[in-house]
PDB file of C-alpha atoms in Angstrom:
ATOM      1  CA  MET A   4       8.221 -19.975  64.532  1.00  0.00           C
ATOM      2  CA  GLU A   5      10.506 -18.661  61.785  1.00  0.00           C
ATOM      3  CA  MET A   6      10.040 -21.943  59.913  1.00  0.00           C
ATOM      4  CA  LEU A   7       6.378 -21.070  59.432  1.00  0.00           C
ATOM      5  CA  CYS A   8       7.289 -18.377  56.947  1.00  0.00           C
ATOM      6  CA  GLU A   9       8.439 -21.068  54.550  1.00  0.00           C
ATOM      7  CA  ASN A  10       5.096 -22.892  54.635  1.00  0.00           C
ATOM      8  CA  GLY A  11       2.425 -20.250  54.138  1.00  0.00           C
ATOM      9  CA  GLY A  12       3.323 -18.308  57.243  1.00  0.00           C
ATOM     10  CA  ILE A  13       1.912 -18.262  60.720  1.00  0.00           C
ATOM     11  CA  ALA A  14      -1.629 -17.598  59.465  1.00  0.00           C
ATOM     12  CA  LYS A  15      -1.696 -20.974  57.742  1.00  0.00           C
ATOM     13  CA  ALA A  16       0.074 -22.759  60.585  1.00  0.00           C
ATOM     14  CA  LEU A  17      -2.472 -21.512  63.132  1.00  0.00           C
ATOM     15  CA  ASN A  18      -5.428 -22.079  60.778  1.00  0.00           C
ATOM     16  CA  ALA A  19      -6.388 -18.400  60.807  1.00  0.00           C
ATOM     17  CA  LYS A  20      -9.746 -17.492  59.299  1.00  0.00           C
ATOM     18  CA  ILE A  21     -11.443 -14.153  58.667  1.00  0.00           C
ATOM     19  CA  PHE A  22     -15.211 -13.686  58.791  1.00  0.00           C
ATOM     20  CA  GLY A  23     -17.184 -10.561  57.932  1.00  0.00           C
ATOM     21  CA  ASN A  24     -16.016  -7.423  56.193  1.00  0.00           C
ATOM     22  CA  GLY A  25     -16.597  -4.673  58.726  1.00  0.00           C
ATOM     23  CA  SER A  26     -14.318  -1.660  58.856  1.00  0.00           C
ATOM     24  CA  GLN A  27     -13.013  -2.621  62.320  1.00  0.00           C
ATOM     25  CA  THR A  28     -11.076  -5.796  63.105  1.00  0.00           C
ATOM     26  CA  LEU A  29     -11.912  -7.953  66.118  1.00  0.00           C
ATOM     27  CA  VAL A  30      -9.540 -10.778  67.083  1.00  0.00           C
ATOM     28  CA  LEU A  31     -10.815 -13.761  69.093  1.00  0.00           C
ATOM     29  CA  SER A  32      -8.229 -15.876  70.921  1.00  0.00           C
ATOM     30  CA  HIS A  33      -9.172 -19.072  72.779  1.00  0.00           C
ATOM     31  CA  GLY A  34      -7.745 -20.512  75.971  1.00  0.00           C
ATOM     32  CA  TYR A  35      -6.035 -23.697  77.115  1.00  0.00           C
ATOM     33  CA  GLY A  36      -7.590 -26.927  75.864  1.00  0.00           C
ATOM     34  CA  GLU A  37      -9.807 -25.181  73.323  1.00  0.00           C
ATOM     35  CA  ASP A  38      -9.698 -24.436  69.610  1.00  0.00           C
ATOM     36  CA  GLN A  39     -11.208 -21.745  67.395  1.00  0.00           C
ATOM     37  CA  THR A  40     -14.593 -23.522  67.186  1.00  0.00           C
ATOM     38  CA  VAL A  41     -15.258 -22.398  70.761  1.00  0.00           C
ATOM     39  CA  TRP A  42     -16.488 -19.077  69.293  1.00  0.00           C
ATOM     40  CA  GLN A  43     -19.328 -20.742  67.367  1.00  0.00           C
ATOM     41  CA  PHE A  44     -22.130 -19.006  69.297  1.00  0.00           C
ATOM     42  CA  LEU A  45     -20.591 -15.510  69.149  1.00  0.00           C
ATOM     43  CA  LEU A  46     -19.277 -15.502  65.600  1.00  0.00           C
ATOM     44  CA  PRO A  47     -22.494 -14.984  63.574  1.00  0.00           C
ATOM     45  CA  LEU A  48     -23.385 -11.730  65.331  1.00  0.00           C
ATOM     46  CA  LEU A  49     -19.833 -10.407  65.634  1.00  0.00           C
ATOM     47  CA  ALA A  50     -19.053 -11.108  61.969  1.00  0.00           C
ATOM     48  CA  TYR A  51     -22.102  -9.053  60.985  1.00  0.00           C
ATOM     49  CA  TYR A  52     -20.477  -5.937  62.444  1.00  0.00           C
ATOM     50  CA  PHE A  53     -16.736  -6.606  62.296  1.00  0.00           C
ATOM     51  CA  LYS A  54     -13.969  -8.264  60.368  1.00  0.00           C
ATOM     52  CA  VAL A  55     -13.395 -11.127  62.807  1.00  0.00           C
ATOM     53  CA  VAL A  56     -10.096 -13.015  62.983  1.00  0.00           C
ATOM     54  CA  ILE A  57     -10.087 -16.445  64.633  1.00  0.00           C
ATOM     55  CA  PHE A  58      -7.208 -18.915  64.880  1.00  0.00           C
ATOM     56  CA  ASP A  59      -5.900 -21.887  66.836  1.00  0.00           C
ATOM     57  CA  MET A  60      -3.334 -21.370  69.561  1.00  0.00           C
ATOM     58  CA  VAL A  61      -0.102 -23.294  68.953  1.00  0.00           C
ATOM     59  CA  PHE A  62      -0.954 -25.950  71.577  1.00  0.00           C
ATOM     60  CA  SER A  63      -4.288 -26.691  69.886  1.00  0.00           C
ATOM     61  CA  PRO A  64      -4.724 -30.266  68.615  1.00  0.00           C
ATOM     62  CA  ASN A  65      -5.407 -28.786  65.163  1.00  0.00           C
ATOM     63  CA  VAL A  66      -1.880 -27.352  64.870  1.00  0.00           C
ATOM     64  CA  ASP A  67       1.187 -29.341  63.776  1.00  0.00           C
ATOM     65  CA  PRO A  68       2.686 -30.511  67.101  1.00  0.00           C
ATOM     66  CA  LYS A  69       6.199 -30.031  65.704  1.00  0.00           C
ATOM     67  CA  LEU A  70       5.609 -26.272  65.939  1.00  0.00           C
ATOM     68  CA  TYR A  71       5.201 -26.414  69.718  1.00  0.00           C
ATOM     69  CA  ASN A  72       8.446 -25.590  71.517  1.00  0.00           C
ATOM     70  CA  PRO A  73       8.247 -25.794  75.341  1.00  0.00           C
ATOM     71  CA  ASN A  74      11.114 -23.335  75.721  1.00  0.00           C
ATOM     72  CA  ARG A  75       9.381 -20.745  73.544  1.00  0.00           C
ATOM     73  CA  TYR A  76       5.948 -21.170  75.094  1.00  0.00           C
ATOM     74  CA  SER A  77       6.881 -20.664  78.718  1.00  0.00           C
ATOM     75  CA  SER A  78       5.103 -19.033  81.636  1.00  0.00           C
ATOM     76  CA  ASP A  79       6.173 -15.518  80.599  1.00  0.00           C
ATOM     77  CA  PHE A  80       3.700 -15.856  77.682  1.00  0.00           C
ATOM     78  CA  LYS A  81       6.137 -14.018  75.403  1.00  0.00           C
ATOM     79  CA  GLY A  82       6.086 -16.770  72.782  1.00  0.00           C
ATOM     80  CA  TYR A  83       2.300 -16.732  72.632  1.00  0.00           C
ATOM     81  CA  ALA A  84       2.245 -12.928  72.428  1.00  0.00           C
ATOM     82  CA  ASP A  85       4.871 -12.903  69.679  1.00  0.00           C
ATOM     83  CA  ASP A  86       2.727 -15.350  67.692  1.00  0.00           C
ATOM     84  CA  LEU A  87      -0.288 -13.061  68.039  1.00  0.00           C
ATOM     85  CA  VAL A  88       1.614  -9.997  66.852  1.00  0.00           C
ATOM     86  CA  SER A  89       3.204 -11.925  63.970  1.00  0.00           C
ATOM     87  CA  LEU A  90      -0.202 -13.230  62.908  1.00  0.00           C
ATOM     88  CA  LEU A  91      -1.743  -9.755  62.835  1.00  0.00           C
ATOM     89  CA  ASP A  92       1.255  -8.391  60.954  1.00  0.00           C
ATOM     90  CA  GLN A  93       0.950 -11.126  58.335  1.00  0.00           C
ATOM     91  CA  LEU A  94      -2.766 -10.368  57.960  1.00  0.00           C
ATOM     92  CA  HIS A  95      -1.902  -6.657  57.550  1.00  0.00           C
ATOM     93  CA  VAL A  96      -3.975  -5.701  60.583  1.00  0.00           C
ATOM     94  CA  LYS A  97      -2.964  -2.217  61.695  1.00  0.00           C
ATOM     95  CA  LYS A  98      -5.417  -1.790  64.584  1.00  0.00           C
ATOM     96  CA  ALA A  99      -7.657  -4.315  66.280  1.00  0.00           C
ATOM     97  CA  MET A 100      -9.945  -4.934  69.192  1.00  0.00           C
ATOM     98  CA  TYR A 101      -9.047  -8.140  70.985  1.00  0.00           C
ATOM     99  CA  LEU A 102     -11.080 -10.668  72.953  1.00  0.00           C
ATOM    100  CA  GLY A 103      -8.962 -13.215  74.792  1.00  0.00           C
ATOM    101  CA  HIS A 104     -10.379 -16.035  76.906  1.00  0.00           C
ATOM    102  CA  SER A 105      -8.645 -17.455  79.971  1.00  0.00           C
ATOM    103  CA  MET A 106      -4.856 -17.537  79.438  1.00  0.00           C
ATOM    104  CA  SER A 107      -5.310 -15.660  76.147  1.00  0.00           C
ATOM    105  CA  ALA A 108      -6.471 -12.652  78.150  1.00  0.00           C
ATOM    106  CA  MET A 109      -2.925 -12.237  79.444  1.00  0.00           C
ATOM    107  CA  VAL A 110      -1.482 -13.136  76.032  1.00  0.00           C
ATOM    108  CA  GLY A 111      -3.324 -10.086  74.712  1.00  0.00           C
ATOM    109  CA  CYS A 112      -1.966  -7.976  77.559  1.00  0.00           C
ATOM    110  CA  MET A 113       1.592  -9.057  76.806  1.00  0.00           C
ATOM    111  CA  ALA A 114       1.140  -8.324  73.099  1.00  0.00           C
ATOM    112  CA  ALA A 115      -0.311  -4.908  73.934  1.00  0.00           C
ATOM    113  CA  ILE A 116       2.723  -4.087  76.069  1.00  0.00           C
ATOM    114  CA  ASP A 117       4.968  -4.958  73.133  1.00  0.00           C
ATOM    115  CA  ARG A 118       2.850  -3.261  70.442  1.00  0.00           C
ATOM    116  CA  PRO A 119       0.323  -0.914  72.094  1.00  0.00           C
ATOM    117  CA  GLN A 120      -0.472   0.831  68.814  1.00  0.00           C
ATOM    118  CA  LEU A 121      -1.802  -2.458  67.420  1.00  0.00           C
ATOM    119  CA  PHE A 122      -4.687  -2.701  69.895  1.00  0.00           C
ATOM    120  CA  THR A 123      -7.515  -0.252  70.526  1.00  0.00           C
ATOM    121  CA  HIS A 124      -9.300  -2.264  73.229  1.00  0.00           C
ATOM    122  CA  LEU A 125      -8.677  -5.498  75.133  1.00  0.00           C
ATOM    123  CA  ILE A 126     -11.591  -7.620  76.339  1.00  0.00           C
ATOM    124  CA  LEU A 127     -10.300  -9.981  79.011  1.00  0.00           C
ATOM    125  CA  LEU A 128     -12.721 -12.890  79.463  1.00  0.00           C
ATOM    126  CA  SER A 129     -12.186 -15.139  82.490  1.00  0.00           C
ATOM    127  CA  GLY A 130      -8.537 -14.077  82.586  1.00  0.00           C
ATOM    128  CA  SER A 131      -5.985 -14.151  85.387  1.00  0.00           C
ATOM    129  CA  PRO A 132      -2.411 -12.913  85.880  1.00  0.00           C
ATOM    130  CA  ARG A 133      -1.693 -15.677  88.416  1.00  0.00           C
ATOM    131  CA  TYR A 134      -3.572 -18.879  89.251  1.00  0.00           C
ATOM    132  CA  ILE A 135      -1.778 -19.848  92.468  1.00  0.00           C
ATOM    133  CA  ASN A 136      -2.701 -18.210  95.765  1.00  0.00           C
ATOM    134  CA  ASP A 137      -0.130 -15.852  97.248  1.00  0.00           C
ATOM    135  CA  GLU A 138       0.042 -13.678 100.340  1.00  0.00           C
ATOM    136  CA  GLY A 139      -2.719 -11.102  99.944  1.00  0.00           C
ATOM    137  CA  TYR A 140      -3.803 -12.588  96.621  1.00  0.00           C
ATOM    138  CA  LYS A 141      -6.426 -15.240  95.896  1.00  0.00           C
ATOM    139  CA  GLY A 142      -5.560 -16.932  92.621  1.00  0.00           C
ATOM    140  CA  GLY A 143      -7.875 -19.893  93.087  1.00  0.00           C
ATOM    141  CA  PHE A 144      -5.374 -22.743  93.513  1.00  0.00           C
ATOM    142  CA  GLU A 145      -2.902 -23.872  96.141  1.00  0.00           C
ATOM    143  CA  LYS A 146       0.536 -24.994  94.945  1.00  0.00           C
ATOM    144  CA  SER A 147      -0.321 -28.542  95.990  1.00  0.00           C
ATOM    145  CA  GLN A 148      -3.431 -28.522  93.777  1.00  0.00           C
ATOM    146  CA  VAL A 149      -1.449 -27.360  90.763  1.00  0.00           C
ATOM    147  CA  LYS A 150       1.212 -29.987  91.429  1.00  0.00           C
ATOM    148  CA  ALA A 151      -1.537 -32.627  91.511  1.00  0.00           C
ATOM    149  CA  ILE A 152      -2.859 -31.375  88.152  1.00  0.00           C
ATOM    150  CA  PHE A 153       0.575 -31.838  86.588  1.00  0.00           C
ATOM    151  CA  GLN A 154       0.937 -35.319  88.098  1.00  0.00           C
ATOM    152  CA  ASN A 155      -2.498 -36.393  86.870  1.00  0.00           C
ATOM    153  CA  ILE A 156      -1.850 -35.126  83.339  1.00  0.00           C
ATOM    154  CA  ASP A 157       1.424 -37.038  83.320  1.00  0.00           C
ATOM    155  CA  LYS A 158       0.155 -40.308  84.808  1.00  0.00           C
ATOM    156  CA  ASN A 159      -3.418 -40.588  83.521  1.00  0.00           C
ATOM    157  CA  PHE A 160      -4.180 -37.970  80.885  1.00  0.00           C
ATOM    158  CA  SER A 161      -7.558 -39.330  79.747  1.00  0.00           C
ATOM    159  CA  GLY A 162      -8.728 -39.704  83.335  1.00  0.00           C
ATOM    160  CA  TRP A 163      -7.638 -36.167  84.148  1.00  0.00           C
ATOM    161  CA  VAL A 164      -9.466 -34.788  81.084  1.00  0.00           C
ATOM    162  CA  ALA A 165     -12.685 -36.550  82.125  1.00  0.00           C
ATOM    163  CA  ASN A 166     -12.495 -34.945  85.589  1.00  0.00           C
ATOM    164  CA  PHE A 167     -11.118 -31.520  84.686  1.00  0.00           C
ATOM    165  CA  ALA A 168     -13.561 -30.715  81.853  1.00  0.00           C
ATOM    166  CA  PRO A 169     -16.794 -30.694  83.903  1.00  0.00           C
ATOM    167  CA  MET A 170     -15.060 -28.920  86.789  1.00  0.00           C
ATOM    168  CA  ALA A 171     -13.823 -26.139  84.512  1.00  0.00           C
ATOM    169  CA  VAL A 172     -17.081 -25.762  82.576  1.00  0.00           C
ATOM    170  CA  GLY A 173     -18.742 -25.424  85.957  1.00  0.00           C
ATOM    171  CA  VAL A 174     -22.374 -25.916  84.951  1.00  0.00           C
ATOM    172  CA  ASN A 175     -24.383 -28.979  83.986  1.00  0.00           C
ATOM    173  CA  ASN A 176     -24.190 -28.281  80.255  1.00  0.00           C
ATOM    174  CA  THR A 177     -23.610 -31.616  78.544  1.00  0.00           C
ATOM    175  CA  GLU A 178     -22.807 -30.097  75.150  1.00  0.00           C
ATOM    176  CA  ALA A 179     -20.248 -27.628  76.531  1.00  0.00           C
ATOM    177  CA  ILE A 180     -18.565 -30.273  78.678  1.00  0.00           C
ATOM    178  CA  ALA A 181     -18.369 -32.679  75.747  1.00  0.00           C
ATOM    179  CA  LYS A 182     -16.927 -29.972  73.498  1.00  0.00           C
ATOM    180  CA  PHE A 183     -14.196 -28.956  75.936  1.00  0.00           C
ATOM    181  CA  GLU A 184     -13.445 -32.567  76.818  1.00  0.00           C
ATOM    182  CA  ASN A 185     -13.043 -33.346  73.116  1.00  0.00           C
ATOM    183  CA  THR A 186     -10.563 -30.574  72.294  1.00  0.00           C
ATOM    184  CA  LEU A 187      -8.671 -30.999  75.569  1.00  0.00           C
ATOM    185  CA  GLY A 188      -8.499 -34.753  75.079  1.00  0.00           C
ATOM    186  CA  ARG A 189      -7.179 -34.427  71.523  1.00  0.00           C
ATOM    187  CA  MET A 190      -4.090 -32.566  72.731  1.00  0.00           C
ATOM    188  CA  LYS A 191      -0.886 -34.582  72.798  1.00  0.00           C
ATOM    189  CA  PRO A 192      -0.347 -35.381  76.497  1.00  0.00           C
ATOM    190  CA  GLU A 193       3.188 -33.975  76.504  1.00  0.00           C
ATOM    191  CA  ILE A 194       1.950 -30.708  74.964  1.00  0.00           C
ATOM    192  CA  ALA A 195      -1.011 -30.618  77.350  1.00  0.00           C
ATOM    193  CA  LEU A 196       1.376 -30.937  80.307  1.00  0.00           C
ATOM    194  CA  SER A 197       3.830 -28.341  79.020  1.00  0.00           C
ATOM    195  CA  ALA A 198       1.093 -25.840  78.173  1.00  0.00           C
ATOM    196  CA  ALA A 199      -0.649 -26.421  81.512  1.00  0.00           C
ATOM    197  CA  THR A 200       2.664 -25.748  83.238  1.00  0.00           C
ATOM    198  CA  SER A 201       3.105 -22.473  81.348  1.00  0.00           C
ATOM    199  CA  VAL A 202      -0.404 -21.400  82.359  1.00  0.00           C
ATOM    200  CA  PHE A 203      -0.686 -22.506  85.980  1.00  0.00           C
ATOM    201  CA  LEU A 204       2.840 -21.374  86.924  1.00  0.00           C
ATOM    202  CA  SER A 205       2.477 -17.985  85.255  1.00  0.00           C
ATOM    203  CA  ASP A 206       2.724 -14.862  87.398  1.00  0.00           C
ATOM    204  CA  LEU A 207       2.236 -11.760  85.275  1.00  0.00           C
ATOM    205  CA  ARG A 208       0.925  -9.476  88.003  1.00  0.00           C
ATOM    206  CA  ALA A 209       3.912  -7.144  87.654  1.00  0.00           C
ATOM    207  CA  LYS A 210       3.115  -6.692  83.953  1.00  0.00           C
ATOM    208  CA  LEU A 211      -0.396  -5.302  84.486  1.00  0.00           C
ATOM    209  CA  PRO A 212       0.673  -1.656  85.088  1.00  0.00           C
ATOM    210  CA  GLN A 213       2.477  -1.723  81.723  1.00  0.00           C
ATOM    211  CA  VAL A 214      -0.803  -2.376  79.894  1.00  0.00           C
ATOM    212  CA  LYS A 215      -1.962   1.083  78.787  1.00  0.00           C
ATOM    213  CA  VAL A 216      -4.579  -0.043  76.243  1.00  0.00           C
ATOM    214  CA  PRO A 217      -8.178   0.302  77.558  1.00  0.00           C
ATOM    215  CA  CYS A 218      -9.474  -2.977  78.999  1.00  0.00           C
ATOM    216  CA  THR A 219     -12.847  -4.504  79.759  1.00  0.00           C
ATOM    217  CA  ILE A 220     -12.717  -7.418  82.183  1.00  0.00           C
ATOM    218  CA  ILE A 221     -15.586  -9.902  81.967  1.00  0.00           C
ATOM    219  CA  GLN A 222     -15.906 -12.614  84.584  1.00  0.00           C
ATOM    220  CA  SER A 223     -18.523 -15.152  85.665  1.00  0.00           C
ATOM    221  CA  LYS A 224     -19.868 -14.664  89.179  1.00  0.00           C
ATOM    222  CA  LYS A 225     -18.705 -18.164  90.082  1.00  0.00           C
ATOM    223  CA  ASP A 226     -15.731 -19.691  88.281  1.00  0.00           C
ATOM    224  CA  SER A 227     -13.796 -22.700  89.605  1.00  0.00           C
ATOM    225  CA  ILE A 228     -10.660 -21.614  87.713  1.00  0.00           C
ATOM    226  CA  VAL A 229     -10.626 -17.845  88.352  1.00  0.00           C
ATOM    227  CA  PRO A 230     -12.196 -16.280  91.478  1.00  0.00           C
ATOM    228  CA  GLU A 231     -14.369 -13.197  90.997  1.00  0.00           C
ATOM    229  CA  SER A 232     -11.900 -11.156  93.075  1.00  0.00           C
ATOM    230  CA  VAL A 233      -9.226 -11.554  90.375  1.00  0.00           C
ATOM    231  CA  ALA A 234     -11.239  -9.350  88.017  1.00  0.00           C
ATOM    232  CA  PHE A 235     -11.166  -6.471  90.488  1.00  0.00           C
ATOM    233  CA  TYR A 236      -7.494  -7.082  91.268  1.00  0.00           C
ATOM    234  CA  MET A 237      -6.694  -6.743  87.564  1.00  0.00           C
ATOM    235  CA  LYS A 238      -8.764  -3.563  87.302  1.00  0.00           C
ATOM    236  CA  SER A 239      -6.818  -2.016  90.182  1.00  0.00           C
ATOM    237  CA  LYS A 240      -3.427  -2.852  88.656  1.00  0.00           C
ATOM    238  CA  LEU A 241      -3.891  -2.263  84.912  1.00  0.00           C
ATOM    239  CA  GLY A 242      -2.087   0.824  83.631  1.00  0.00           C
ATOM    240  CA  GLY A 243      -4.899   2.227  81.485  1.00  0.00           C
ATOM    241  CA  ASP A 244      -8.653   2.626  81.677  1.00  0.00           C
ATOM    242  CA  ALA A 245     -10.276  -0.577  82.891  1.00  0.00           C
ATOM    243  CA  ASN A 246     -13.728  -1.670  83.950  1.00  0.00           C
ATOM    244  CA  VAL A 247     -15.271  -4.896  85.187  1.00  0.00           C
ATOM    245  CA  THR A 248     -18.497  -6.648  84.248  1.00  0.00           C
ATOM    246  CA  ILE A 249     -19.547  -9.632  86.337  1.00  0.00           C
ATOM    247  CA  LEU A 250     -21.821 -12.039  84.486  1.00  0.00           C
ATOM    248  CA  ASN A 251     -24.639 -13.478  86.570  1.00  0.00           C
ATOM    249  CA  THR A 252     -23.698 -17.022  85.636  1.00  0.00           C
ATOM    250  CA  GLN A 253     -21.337 -19.821  86.601  1.00  0.00           C
ATOM    251  CA  GLY A 254     -18.385 -21.441  84.909  1.00  0.00           C
ATOM    252  CA  HIS A 255     -15.153 -20.640  83.115  1.00  0.00           C
ATOM    253  CA  PHE A 256     -16.648 -20.790  79.605  1.00  0.00           C
ATOM    254  CA  PRO A 257     -19.514 -18.267  79.358  1.00  0.00           C
ATOM    255  CA  HIS A 258     -19.009 -18.122  75.576  1.00  0.00           C
ATOM    256  CA  LEU A 259     -20.206 -21.756  75.533  1.00  0.00           C
ATOM    257  CA  THR A 260     -22.617 -21.892  78.465  1.00  0.00           C
ATOM    258  CA  ALA A 261     -24.143 -18.386  78.525  1.00  0.00           C
ATOM    259  CA  PRO A 262     -23.485 -16.948  75.037  1.00  0.00           C
ATOM    260  CA  ASN A 263     -26.587 -14.748  74.941  1.00  0.00           C
ATOM    261  CA  LEU A 264     -25.700 -13.162  78.268  1.00  0.00           C
ATOM    262  CA  LEU A 265     -22.141 -12.608  77.083  1.00  0.00           C
ATOM    263  CA  LEU A 266     -23.287 -11.187  73.742  1.00  0.00           C
ATOM    264  CA  LYS A 267     -25.496  -8.704  75.574  1.00  0.00           C
ATOM    265  CA  VAL A 268     -22.402  -7.401  77.378  1.00  0.00           C
ATOM    266  CA  LEU A 269     -20.243  -7.472  74.243  1.00  0.00           C
ATOM    267  CA  LYS A 270     -22.803  -5.374  72.362  1.00  0.00           C
ATOM    268  CA  LYS A 271     -22.326  -2.611  74.926  1.00  0.00           C
ATOM    269  CA  VAL A 272     -18.548  -2.955  75.048  1.00  0.00           C
ATOM    270  CA  LEU A 273     -18.209  -2.994  71.255  1.00  0.00           C
ATOM    271  CA  LYS A 274     -20.868  -0.285  70.820  1.00  0.00           C
ATOM    272  CA  ILE A 275     -23.056  -2.269  68.426  1.00  0.00           C
ATOM    273  CA  GLU A 276     -26.422  -1.794  70.139  1.00  0.00           C
TER     274      GLU A 276
END
């Protein structure tokens, strides 16, 4: 990403925007197949209380595809975490609260291991350290299912998008499904496959004890991507204070399908009641 410094830096490359002028900074980081507009229902309230930073992850269809390097953005998530830290450094953020959805939950954890002084609190929304089942661990997917995902992305990307979007959203919310299907479908297929590989083959369980920053884990009661049990697994392994809130809703995208319920929880977590 060094080349970004010559063209307005990483903030410009990732379309970073700042809303609000609160004394505390809150960073919102979206997951696979999304872009920064996924925060549309949370942003008005959060920007009233905080300085809110939103941006597009490097695999987003809104980012120059030439900036995506499969070797950099691998399943150790280091490349993603380095981008996050570099972005906050460029924006002169000294301390921030962080809300990461899905794979960005673990991106935040990796960044907090590298620069713990940069983060005061991590909010891990629908996150997982490993998506594939293992002995004594329910990740949600068998290896064969993940292999089929990769094959479908490679052979029939548009067909896969049309099937995966409603499954992931998990509730009959036409607007949310259409939104996710749109951003997912606008990804370049080769980037979609590479990024999906980095996510679904990730195993960051051993990193959890190194995360000393306080964490709040928020998870839908029923999520086809991340089982409820993963939230409690993460709580038991994280190296600092951690607590779990289970939302009485379904789906992997509560910020789109149950924003009021999520905001109610975030008000408590962020102490803005």
